[in-house]
Short mmCIF file of C-alpha atoms in Angstrom, two decimals:
data_model
loop_
_atom_site.label_atom_id
_atom_site.label_comp_id
_atom_site.label_asym_id
_atom_site.label_seq_id
_atom_site.Cartn_x
_atom_site.Cartn_y
_atom_site.Cartn_z
CA MET A 1 75.55 -18.36 -17.57
CA LYS A 2 77.90 -20.88 -16.16
CA ARG A 3 76.76 -22.80 -13.05
CA ALA A 4 78.78 -21.98 -10.01
CA PRO A 5 80.95 -24.94 -9.16
CA ALA A 6 79.69 -27.07 -6.33
CA TRP A 7 82.66 -26.20 -4.04
CA ARG A 8 81.88 -22.53 -4.29
CA LEU A 9 78.32 -22.95 -3.04
CA ALA A 10 79.33 -25.34 -0.32
CA ALA A 11 81.96 -22.48 0.88
CA VAL A 12 79.16 -19.86 0.88
CA LEU A 13 76.82 -21.98 2.77
CA ALA A 14 79.60 -22.81 5.35
CA ALA A 15 80.11 -19.20 5.76
CA VAL A 16 76.47 -18.19 6.10
CA LEU A 17 76.06 -21.14 8.55
CA ALA A 18 79.04 -20.17 10.59
CA ALA A 19 77.71 -16.54 10.87
CA VAL A 20 74.39 -17.74 11.88
CA LEU A 21 76.06 -20.03 14.45
CA VAL A 22 78.30 -17.32 15.95
CA GLY A 23 75.61 -14.91 15.88
CA CYS A 24 72.89 -16.62 17.49
CA ALA A 25 73.92 -19.64 19.33
CA GLN A 26 77.42 -19.13 20.58
CA PRO A 27 78.47 -16.23 22.93
CA GLU A 28 81.72 -14.45 21.98
CA LEU A 29 84.62 -16.44 23.55
CA ARG A 30 86.68 -14.57 26.21
CA GLY A 31 89.35 -15.29 28.80
CA THR A 32 88.92 -14.17 32.60
CA GLY A 33 92.40 -12.60 32.93
CA ASP A 34 91.13 -9.13 32.76
CA LEU A 35 88.08 -9.79 34.98
CA GLY A 36 87.37 -9.07 38.67
CA LEU A 37 84.82 -8.82 41.34
CA VAL A 38 83.89 -5.76 43.52
CA VAL A 39 82.12 -6.37 46.64
CA GLU A 40 78.89 -4.35 47.16
CA ARG A 41 78.91 -5.00 50.95
CA ALA A 42 75.57 -3.63 52.16
CA ALA A 43 73.58 -5.07 49.09
CA GLY A 44 75.13 -8.70 49.27
CA ARG A 45 76.10 -8.49 45.68
CA VAL A 46 79.34 -8.33 43.54
CA LYS A 47 79.74 -6.42 40.55
CA LEU A 48 81.81 -8.19 37.61
CA ILE A 49 84.22 -5.69 36.08
CA GLU A 50 86.80 -5.74 33.30
CA THR A 51 90.00 -3.97 33.24
CA SER A 52 90.67 -3.83 29.48
CA GLY A 53 87.91 -1.32 28.89
CA ARG A 54 87.26 -0.47 32.51
CA THR A 55 83.56 -1.21 32.49
CA ALA A 56 81.12 -3.01 34.74
CA LEU A 57 79.70 -6.09 32.90
CA ALA A 58 77.13 -7.61 35.40
CA THR A 59 75.93 -7.65 38.89
CA ILE A 60 75.48 -11.00 40.88
CA ALA A 61 73.31 -11.06 43.75
CA GLY A 62 72.22 -13.29 46.75
CA LEU A 63 75.62 -13.54 48.36
CA GLY A 64 74.50 -12.69 51.83
CA ASP A 65 76.07 -10.41 54.40
CA LEU A 66 79.20 -9.15 52.98
CA SER A 67 80.14 -6.85 55.79
CA HIS A 68 83.65 -8.08 55.62
CA ALA A 69 84.07 -10.11 52.51
CA SER A 70 86.90 -11.61 50.55
CA ILE A 71 87.33 -13.43 47.56
CA VAL A 72 89.87 -16.02 46.27
CA TYR A 73 90.03 -17.55 42.58
CA SER A 74 90.13 -20.91 41.14
CA ARG A 75 93.38 -21.93 39.59
CA ASP A 76 91.67 -21.43 36.23
CA GLY A 77 90.52 -18.00 36.95
CA ARG A 78 87.06 -18.78 35.94
CA TYR A 79 85.41 -18.95 39.44
CA GLY A 80 85.55 -16.46 42.45
CA TYR A 81 84.87 -17.91 46.03
CA VAL A 82 83.21 -15.15 48.14
CA PHE A 83 83.59 -15.58 51.83
CA GLY A 84 80.78 -13.65 53.65
CA ARG A 85 80.40 -12.37 57.09
CA ASP A 86 77.35 -14.65 57.75
CA GLY A 87 79.35 -17.80 57.09
CA GLY A 88 78.33 -17.93 53.39
CA LEU A 89 80.81 -19.58 50.93
CA SER A 90 79.62 -18.72 47.47
CA ARG A 91 81.16 -19.87 44.08
CA VAL A 92 80.56 -17.12 41.39
CA ASP A 93 81.26 -17.93 37.65
CA LEU A 94 82.91 -15.10 36.03
CA LEU A 95 82.16 -16.35 32.42
CA LEU A 96 78.50 -16.84 32.90
CA ALA A 97 78.35 -14.05 35.43
CA ARG A 98 76.21 -15.90 37.80
CA LEU A 99 76.09 -17.50 41.26
CA ASP A 100 77.26 -21.09 40.65
CA ARG A 101 76.68 -22.58 44.02
CA ARG A 102 76.58 -21.46 47.56
CA VAL A 103 76.63 -22.95 51.18
CA VAL A 104 76.31 -21.33 54.51
CA GLN A 105 78.95 -23.21 56.53
CA ALA A 106 79.12 -21.30 59.88
CA GLY A 107 77.57 -18.37 61.65
CA ASN A 108 79.99 -15.78 61.32
CA ALA A 109 83.11 -15.93 59.08
CA ILE A 110 86.14 -13.66 58.25
CA GLY A 111 87.66 -14.84 55.22
CA GLY A 112 89.31 -17.80 53.41
CA ALA A 113 92.08 -19.33 51.19
CA ILE A 114 92.44 -21.68 48.34
CA SER A 115 94.90 -24.47 48.50
CA GLN A 116 98.06 -24.66 46.33
CA ASP A 117 96.80 -27.27 43.99
CA GLY A 118 93.31 -25.28 43.79
CA ARG A 119 91.15 -28.37 45.05
CA LEU A 120 90.39 -27.18 48.48
CA ILE A 121 88.82 -24.01 49.98
CA ALA A 122 89.53 -23.34 53.70
CA VAL A 123 87.25 -20.64 55.50
CA ALA A 124 88.25 -19.10 58.74
CA ASN A 125 85.35 -18.68 61.03
CA TYR A 126 84.55 -16.61 64.13
CA GLU A 127 81.48 -18.56 65.17
CA PRO A 128 82.02 -21.43 65.72
CA GLY A 129 85.70 -20.50 65.84
CA GLY A 130 87.95 -22.71 63.52
CA VAL A 131 88.56 -23.54 60.06
CA ARG A 132 86.40 -25.66 57.55
CA ILE A 133 87.69 -27.23 54.56
CA PHE A 134 85.56 -27.65 51.28
CA ASP A 135 85.86 -29.35 48.02
CA ALA A 136 86.59 -26.47 45.57
CA ALA A 137 84.59 -28.02 42.84
CA THR A 138 81.54 -29.08 44.72
CA LEU A 139 81.74 -27.15 48.02
CA GLU A 140 81.18 -30.37 49.87
CA PRO A 141 82.62 -30.22 53.54
CA LEU A 142 85.73 -32.25 53.84
CA ALA A 143 87.02 -31.41 57.36
CA ASP A 144 86.60 -29.19 60.38
CA ILE A 145 89.32 -27.80 62.41
CA PRO A 146 87.92 -26.33 65.62
CA ALA A 147 90.11 -23.66 67.07
CA ALA A 148 89.91 -25.08 70.70
CA PHE A 149 92.46 -23.69 73.29
CA GLY A 150 92.89 -23.42 76.94
CA ASP A 151 91.17 -26.25 78.64
CA GLY A 152 89.83 -27.13 75.33
CA THR A 153 86.34 -25.86 76.01
CA ARG A 154 86.88 -22.29 74.45
CA ARG A 155 87.17 -21.56 70.84
CA ALA A 156 88.99 -18.66 69.40
CA LYS A 157 88.16 -16.53 66.45
CA VAL A 158 90.45 -17.49 63.55
CA VAL A 159 92.05 -14.67 61.62
CA GLY A 160 94.70 -14.15 58.86
CA ILE A 161 94.36 -17.37 56.99
CA ALA A 162 96.86 -17.87 54.19
CA ASP A 163 97.68 -20.58 51.90
CA ALA A 164 101.02 -22.04 51.96
CA PRO A 165 103.04 -24.55 49.76
CA GLY A 166 102.71 -28.05 50.31
CA GLN A 167 98.79 -28.13 50.75
CA ARG A 168 99.06 -26.12 53.93
CA PHE A 169 96.90 -23.36 55.47
CA VAL A 170 98.37 -20.91 58.14
CA PHE A 171 96.16 -19.00 60.47
CA SER A 172 96.07 -17.18 63.87
CA LEU A 173 93.79 -17.51 66.79
CA PHE A 174 92.82 -14.19 68.15
CA GLU A 175 91.90 -15.06 71.78
CA ALA A 176 94.26 -17.89 72.15
CA GLY A 177 97.44 -15.92 70.83
CA GLU A 178 98.40 -19.15 68.73
CA ILE A 179 99.45 -19.71 65.02
CA TRP A 180 98.40 -23.05 63.65
CA VAL A 181 99.60 -24.68 60.43
CA ALA A 182 97.36 -27.22 59.00
CA ASP A 183 98.52 -29.81 56.37
CA LEU A 184 95.70 -30.90 54.29
CA SER A 185 97.65 -33.40 52.05
CA ASP A 186 94.95 -35.71 53.08
CA PRO A 187 92.01 -33.49 52.73
CA ARG A 188 89.95 -35.23 55.16
CA ARG A 189 92.39 -35.73 57.71
CA PRO A 190 94.19 -32.33 58.65
CA GLN A 191 97.46 -32.59 60.40
CA VAL A 192 97.81 -29.37 62.78
CA THR A 193 100.98 -27.86 64.16
CA ARG A 194 100.26 -25.52 67.05
CA HIS A 195 102.41 -22.61 67.77
CA ARG A 196 101.66 -21.25 71.20
CA ASP A 197 102.39 -18.11 73.00
CA ILE A 198 103.07 -16.20 69.99
CA GLY A 199 101.61 -12.86 71.37
CA LYS A 200 98.54 -11.16 72.53
CA GLN A 201 95.50 -10.84 70.35
CA PRO A 202 96.77 -11.54 66.67
CA TYR A 203 94.32 -9.71 64.44
CA ASP A 204 95.38 -10.59 60.74
CA GLY A 205 98.14 -12.38 59.09
CA LEU A 206 99.84 -12.59 55.71
CA ILE A 207 102.37 -14.97 54.00
CA THR A 208 105.07 -13.61 52.01
CA PRO A 209 104.91 -13.92 48.19
CA ASP A 210 107.43 -16.59 48.31
CA GLY A 211 105.35 -18.69 50.64
CA ARG A 212 108.20 -18.80 53.11
CA HIS A 213 107.14 -16.52 56.01
CA TYR A 214 103.92 -16.18 57.74
CA ILE A 215 103.59 -12.90 59.77
CA ALA A 216 100.56 -12.28 62.34
CA GLY A 217 99.97 -8.56 63.41
CA LEU A 218 99.36 -8.13 67.17
CA PHE A 219 96.58 -5.94 68.53
CA GLY A 220 97.39 -6.69 72.25
CA GLU A 221 100.96 -5.61 72.22
CA ASP A 222 103.60 -3.96 70.05
CA GLY A 223 105.06 -6.05 67.46
CA LEU A 224 104.38 -8.90 65.07
CA ALA A 225 104.87 -12.59 65.12
CA LEU A 226 106.92 -14.30 62.53
CA LEU A 227 106.92 -18.01 61.45
CA ASP A 228 109.43 -19.22 58.93
CA LEU A 229 107.90 -22.12 57.22
CA TRP A 230 111.22 -23.26 55.95
CA ASN A 231 112.34 -23.84 59.51
CA PRO A 232 109.08 -24.34 61.42
CA GLN A 233 110.97 -26.14 64.19
CA ALA A 234 112.53 -22.80 65.14
CA GLY A 235 109.18 -21.66 65.99
CA VAL A 236 107.54 -18.26 66.04
CA ARG A 237 109.67 -15.18 66.81
CA ARG A 238 108.75 -11.86 67.77
CA ILE A 239 109.64 -9.05 65.36
CA LEU A 240 109.52 -5.20 65.79
CA GLY A 241 108.84 -5.89 69.44
CA GLY A 242 108.01 -2.36 71.08
CA TYR A 243 107.61 -0.45 67.76
CA GLY A 244 105.21 1.82 69.73
CA ARG A 245 108.17 2.56 72.17
CA GLY A 246 105.85 2.33 75.09
CA GLU A 247 103.78 5.28 73.87
CA GLU A 248 99.97 4.87 74.27
CA PRO A 249 98.45 3.72 70.99
CA LEU A 250 95.76 5.77 69.35
CA PRO A 251 92.31 4.39 69.42
CA VAL A 252 91.83 2.10 66.41
CA TYR A 253 88.54 2.74 64.43
CA LYS A 254 89.29 0.10 61.85
CA MET A 255 91.71 -2.91 62.06
CA PRO A 256 94.44 -2.76 59.44
CA HIS A 257 94.68 -5.45 57.10
CA LEU A 258 98.02 -7.18 56.26
CA ARG A 259 96.84 -9.18 53.20
CA GLY A 260 98.07 -7.44 50.06
CA TRP A 261 101.12 -6.00 51.83
CA ALA A 262 103.98 -4.35 49.99
CA ILE A 263 107.48 -5.89 49.62
CA ALA A 264 110.18 -4.41 47.50
CA GLY A 265 113.91 -4.25 47.44
CA GLY A 266 114.54 -6.28 50.39
CA HIS A 267 112.12 -4.29 52.47
CA ALA A 268 108.52 -4.85 53.59
CA VAL A 269 105.98 -1.96 54.40
CA LEU A 270 103.30 -2.50 56.81
CA PRO A 271 100.54 -0.61 58.64
CA ALA A 272 101.40 0.25 62.26
CA ILE A 273 98.53 -0.37 64.45
CA GLY A 274 97.32 2.49 66.46
CA ARG A 275 99.78 4.88 65.03
CA LYS A 276 99.69 7.29 61.86
CA GLU A 277 102.80 5.47 60.30
CA VAL A 278 103.87 2.90 57.94
CA LEU A 279 106.59 0.53 59.07
CA VAL A 280 109.53 -0.28 56.83
CA VAL A 281 111.23 -3.72 57.74
CA GLU A 282 114.20 -5.15 56.17
CA THR A 283 113.40 -8.79 55.27
CA ALA A 284 116.86 -10.31 55.84
CA GLY A 285 116.95 -9.95 59.64
CA TRP A 286 113.17 -8.60 59.97
CA SER A 287 114.16 -5.66 61.95
CA GLU A 288 112.81 -2.05 61.67
CA ALA A 289 114.48 0.05 59.00
CA ALA A 290 112.19 3.14 59.09
CA ARG A 291 108.90 4.49 59.89
CA ILE A 292 107.03 6.74 57.57
CA PRO A 293 104.71 9.23 59.00
CA VAL A 294 101.31 9.31 57.13
CA HIS A 295 97.97 11.02 56.92
CA GLY A 296 96.21 8.73 59.38
CA GLN A 297 96.11 5.16 60.79
CA PRO A 298 96.99 3.01 57.75
CA VAL A 299 94.39 0.12 56.87
CA PHE A 300 96.06 -1.26 53.65
CA VAL A 301 99.56 -0.76 52.34
CA ILE A 302 99.39 -2.13 48.83
CA ALA A 303 102.63 -2.49 46.74
CA GLN A 304 102.43 -1.41 43.22
CA PRO A 305 103.72 -4.37 41.12
CA GLY A 306 107.34 -3.70 40.64
CA GLY A 307 107.57 -2.53 44.22
CA ARG A 308 108.66 1.03 43.59
CA ARG A 309 105.70 2.59 45.32
CA ALA A 310 102.96 1.60 47.98
CA TRP A 311 99.47 3.03 48.14
CA VAL A 312 97.92 3.61 51.46
CA ASN A 313 94.42 4.05 52.82
CA PHE A 314 93.40 4.87 56.26
CA ALA A 315 90.91 4.22 59.01
CA PHE A 316 87.94 6.37 60.11
CA PRO A 317 87.73 9.29 60.34
CA ASP A 318 90.69 9.84 57.93
CA ASN A 319 89.28 7.51 55.30
CA ASP A 320 88.78 10.00 52.43
CA THR A 321 92.46 10.17 51.62
CA VAL A 322 95.00 7.76 49.92
CA GLN A 323 98.71 8.49 49.93
CA VAL A 324 101.42 7.16 47.78
CA ILE A 325 104.74 6.23 49.19
CA ASP A 326 107.87 6.20 47.17
CA LEU A 327 109.75 3.31 48.76
CA PRO A 328 113.34 4.27 47.82
CA SER A 329 113.17 7.64 49.33
CA ARG A 330 110.54 6.61 51.92
CA SER A 331 108.52 9.66 51.50
CA VAL A 332 104.94 10.40 50.51
CA VAL A 333 104.85 11.67 46.87
CA LYS A 334 101.11 11.99 46.42
CA THR A 335 97.98 12.60 48.44
CA LEU A 336 94.65 11.83 46.69
CA LYS A 337 91.06 12.30 47.75
CA PRO A 338 89.31 9.77 45.77
CA GLY A 339 86.04 10.00 47.59
CA ARG A 340 84.55 9.29 51.02
CA ALA A 341 85.25 6.22 52.85
CA VAL A 342 87.91 4.53 50.66
CA LEU A 343 88.03 1.02 51.78
CA HIS A 344 90.38 -0.89 49.35
CA MET A 345 92.76 -0.62 46.49
CA GLU A 346 93.72 -3.15 43.95
CA PHE A 347 96.52 -3.09 41.15
CA THR A 348 96.25 -4.89 38.00
CA ALA A 349 98.96 -7.50 37.68
CA ARG A 350 101.31 -5.59 35.46
CA GLY A 351 100.53 -2.36 37.58
CA GLU A 352 99.23 0.14 34.94
CA GLN A 353 95.93 0.56 36.71
CA VAL A 354 94.89 0.85 40.24
CA TRP A 355 91.15 0.41 41.27
CA VAL A 356 90.08 2.29 44.37
CA SER A 357 86.70 1.71 46.22
CA SER A 358 84.97 4.77 47.86
CA ARG A 359 82.12 3.41 49.82
CA ASP A 360 80.08 6.56 50.73
CA ASP A 361 80.43 7.92 47.19
CA ASP A 362 79.14 4.62 45.66
CA SER A 363 82.12 4.63 43.21
CA VAL A 364 85.04 2.68 42.05
CA ILE A 365 87.60 4.88 40.70
CA VAL A 366 90.46 3.81 38.39
CA TYR A 367 93.88 5.73 38.52
CA ASP A 368 96.79 5.70 36.24
CA PRO A 369 99.52 5.20 38.88
CA ALA A 370 102.13 6.79 36.82
CA SER A 371 100.29 10.15 36.31
CA PHE A 372 97.75 9.74 39.22
CA ALA A 373 95.06 10.65 36.67
CA GLU A 374 91.73 9.41 37.18
CA ILE A 375 90.87 7.07 33.90
CA ALA A 376 87.59 5.65 35.01
CA ARG A 377 84.81 5.84 37.42
CA ILE A 378 82.25 3.15 38.01
CA ARG A 379 79.04 3.33 39.84
CA ALA A 380 78.90 0.61 42.57
CA ASP A 381 76.59 0.22 45.68
CA LYS A 382 78.78 0.82 48.82
CA PRO A 383 81.80 -0.95 47.28
CA SER A 384 84.41 -2.39 49.66
CA GLY A 385 86.91 -5.10 48.54
CA ILE A 386 88.27 -5.23 44.92
CA PHE A 387 89.48 -8.56 43.63
CA LEU A 388 91.13 -9.12 40.22
CA SER A 389 91.27 -12.60 38.89
CA SER A 390 94.91 -12.41 38.69
CA ARG A 391 94.91 -13.24 42.27
CA ALA A 392 94.45 -16.92 41.06
CA PHE A 393 98.10 -17.29 40.49
CA ALA A 394 99.64 -15.82 43.52
CA THR A 395 100.42 -17.42 46.84
CA GLY A 396 98.63 -15.74 49.82
CA PHE A 397 95.84 -14.31 47.78
CA MET B 1 83.67 -7.02 82.73
CA ARG B 2 83.18 -6.32 86.33
CA ARG B 3 85.96 -3.79 86.80
CA TRP B 4 84.72 -1.53 84.00
CA SER B 5 81.10 -1.61 85.08
CA THR B 6 82.09 -0.67 88.72
CA PHE B 7 84.04 1.98 87.35
CA ALA B 8 81.33 3.21 85.03
CA ILE B 9 78.94 3.20 88.02
CA LEU B 10 81.45 5.34 89.91
CA LEU B 11 81.89 7.78 87.13
CA PHE B 12 78.33 8.20 86.47
CA ALA B 13 77.61 8.71 90.38
CA ALA B 14 80.29 11.42 90.39
CA ALA B 15 79.10 13.01 87.19
CA GLY B 16 75.57 13.30 88.36
CA PRO B 17 72.49 12.43 86.28
CA VAL B 18 73.08 11.53 82.66
CA ALA B 19 71.07 12.40 79.46
CA ALA B 20 69.40 9.14 79.33
CA GLY B 21 66.34 9.75 81.56
CA ALA B 22 63.57 7.35 82.04
CA ALA B 23 61.71 8.96 78.96
CA GLY B 24 64.69 7.94 76.81
CA PRO B 25 67.31 10.18 75.31
CA ALA B 26 66.42 13.37 73.26
CA ALA B 27 66.57 12.46 69.63
CA PRO B 28 69.15 14.34 67.56
CA ALA B 29 67.99 16.38 64.57
CA GLU B 30 66.98 14.39 61.50
CA ALA B 31 69.93 14.98 59.41
CA ARG B 32 72.24 13.95 62.29
CA ARG B 33 70.12 10.91 63.00
CA ALA B 34 70.85 9.84 59.39
CA GLU B 35 74.48 10.50 59.98
CA LEU B 36 74.57 8.55 63.17
CA ILE B 37 72.65 5.61 61.56
CA HIS B 38 75.00 5.40 58.63
CA MET B 39 78.13 5.62 61.18
CA VAL B 40 76.67 2.76 63.31
CA ARG B 41 76.07 0.50 60.36
CA GLN B 42 79.15 1.15 58.35
CA ASP B 43 81.92 2.19 61.09
CA CYS B 44 80.76 0.19 63.91
CA GLY B 45 79.87 -2.46 61.39
CA SER B 46 83.49 -2.81 60.52
CA CYS B 47 83.90 -4.82 63.68
CA HIS B 48 80.36 -5.58 64.87
CA GLY B 49 79.05 -6.67 61.38
CA LEU B 50 76.77 -4.55 59.17
CA SER B 51 73.74 -6.33 60.45
CA MET B 52 75.19 -6.17 63.97
CA LYS B 53 75.29 -9.77 64.48
CA GLY B 54 79.01 -9.49 65.59
CA GLY B 55 82.62 -9.97 64.10
CA LEU B 56 85.73 -9.21 65.88
CA GLY B 57 83.44 -7.24 68.14
CA PRO B 58 80.56 -8.74 69.91
CA PRO B 59 76.96 -8.81 68.51
CA LEU B 60 74.93 -5.62 68.98
CA VAL B 61 71.51 -7.01 68.07
CA PRO B 62 68.63 -6.23 70.59
CA ALA B 63 68.54 -9.94 72.04
CA ALA B 64 72.42 -9.41 72.88
CA LEU B 65 71.74 -6.06 74.52
CA ALA B 66 68.40 -6.83 76.49
CA ASP B 67 70.05 -7.57 79.79
CA LYS B 68 72.75 -4.89 79.52
CA ASP B 69 72.43 -1.58 81.49
CA ALA B 70 71.86 1.38 79.08
CA ALA B 71 74.07 3.80 81.15
CA GLN B 72 77.02 1.20 80.84
CA LEU B 73 76.55 0.67 77.15
CA GLN B 74 76.71 4.48 76.67
CA PHE B 75 79.84 4.47 78.76
CA VAL B 76 81.38 1.81 76.54
CA VAL B 77 80.38 3.66 73.27
CA LEU B 78 82.02 6.94 74.63
CA HIS B 79 84.99 5.57 76.39
CA GLY B 80 85.77 2.31 74.92
CA ARG B 81 86.84 -0.71 76.69
CA ARG B 82 90.55 -1.29 77.76
CA GLY B 83 91.97 -4.50 76.92
CA THR B 84 89.72 -4.88 73.92
CA ALA B 85 89.67 -3.53 70.42
CA MET B 86 86.62 -1.23 71.35
CA PRO B 87 87.87 2.29 70.93
CA PRO B 88 86.31 5.51 72.68
CA TRP B 89 83.73 7.41 70.28
CA ARG B 90 83.44 10.63 72.34
CA ARG B 91 85.43 12.49 69.56
CA PHE B 92 82.47 11.77 67.32
CA LEU B 93 79.44 11.73 69.63
CA SER B 94 78.03 13.82 72.42
CA ASP B 95 76.65 12.11 75.47
CA ALA B 96 73.12 12.53 74.43
CA GLU B 97 73.91 11.04 70.87
CA ALA B 98 75.60 8.06 72.37
CA ALA B 99 72.51 7.54 74.57
CA TRP B 100 70.45 7.80 71.52
CA VAL B 101 72.71 5.24 69.56
CA VAL B 102 72.35 2.72 72.44
CA GLU B 103 68.55 3.03 72.46
CA LEU B 104 68.58 2.48 68.57
CA LEU B 105 70.63 -0.59 68.98
CA ARG B 106 68.53 -1.94 71.78
CA LYS B 107 65.39 -1.47 69.59
CA GLY B 108 67.10 -2.81 66.42
CA LEU B 109 68.89 -0.61 63.84
CA PRO B 110 66.38 0.40 61.26
CA GLU B 111 66.84 -0.79 57.39
#
């Protein structure tokens, strides 16, 4: 018998060693591009999900009161920053499926944003009213922007915070009727530009995907407030003034959300407040192009990537329904009943799936948006917001 | 604040005695109680917070309601408050149920 050559032995040993190492010591490598987090609002947890096999991978607890929670992602897509109602700011590691760090930075918060360069986290607070800025890596506090108005002693609740190009954050002051633009080029010295008298009770805001226009929805009057960030010196102007045409608005049992709005083919579609309508606005002149009657008062109007259709959910008591609007024909093409209390919808980046949360059925339902077929159903405890990691790469998310 | 409370008192005076007597409102049946608690926590919670500590709407924890008049609170629940985001809930609640909800909030919402 011939002896095996030394190189063959070495190769076998190396292969065995590699197998042992991979099998025992090293977790399987993966990216985060198909991961996401689903808020379990009552339990203070998030569910880590993946959209390739459409499964839940883990549950991460200890995030506090998530009654109104939202999430932004680090620029490498590894961490989700969870903004909780109780002022908690939690950094969740998607790869290790655990809470990485957490601070409670205010008494009552509504949401947040991440800066263009990914190094700053801004949190919008109700109590004390204002915005606080944190280091995205350490969650160390860097700056405080009190939302003082009037004689300077009152503080407004901050709503509709959005990131804008140039290390800026734009947000609205509910009681004050103002829009502020904070430049955080120097993170410890925010430079704030105030726009006053923008309208009564701005309740939410959004920034267009190109980062140019910030729009605040108004609760206290018909219309929206528009700020062109390319020409901020022109000030804020009112758009769609009087879209209610003087009619008494319906009582609003859940405030609409503007973030995640739909824009396509030169048109934007927005939820009308206090009306069972979706508004279509042409984005060249920001005037009303049409209004589409829908099942209830819209909460979210979410564009399908590509912009051909928008999915709409509704406020209590019509919240068991989702409608799909075909934007070219401006008509409802599908009405779905995913479950009780549908709170949110989220598309995958390329639009081949849409995830829908049903709070009162404790389920997240995944649809094929082309066929409307249900392709997966995942158990979740009172799910609300669904946030996929592809948000990491989009302005305004 | 003053305006609606005066209005509430006038309205209650006109409408006669309300369901919420000294002994507290009659409790709804058990299944309905569970529905009401769910509605308060989840749907009122949209604005007031799941733990009732406040949000766009004011806090509704016992300490925040201690010095408020039960009949006025019941009126606000049923009829909303003009000039604010508080809608009327009378479509979804009877007078007696609204009174029961107010008592529930004043005692603290059960877990």
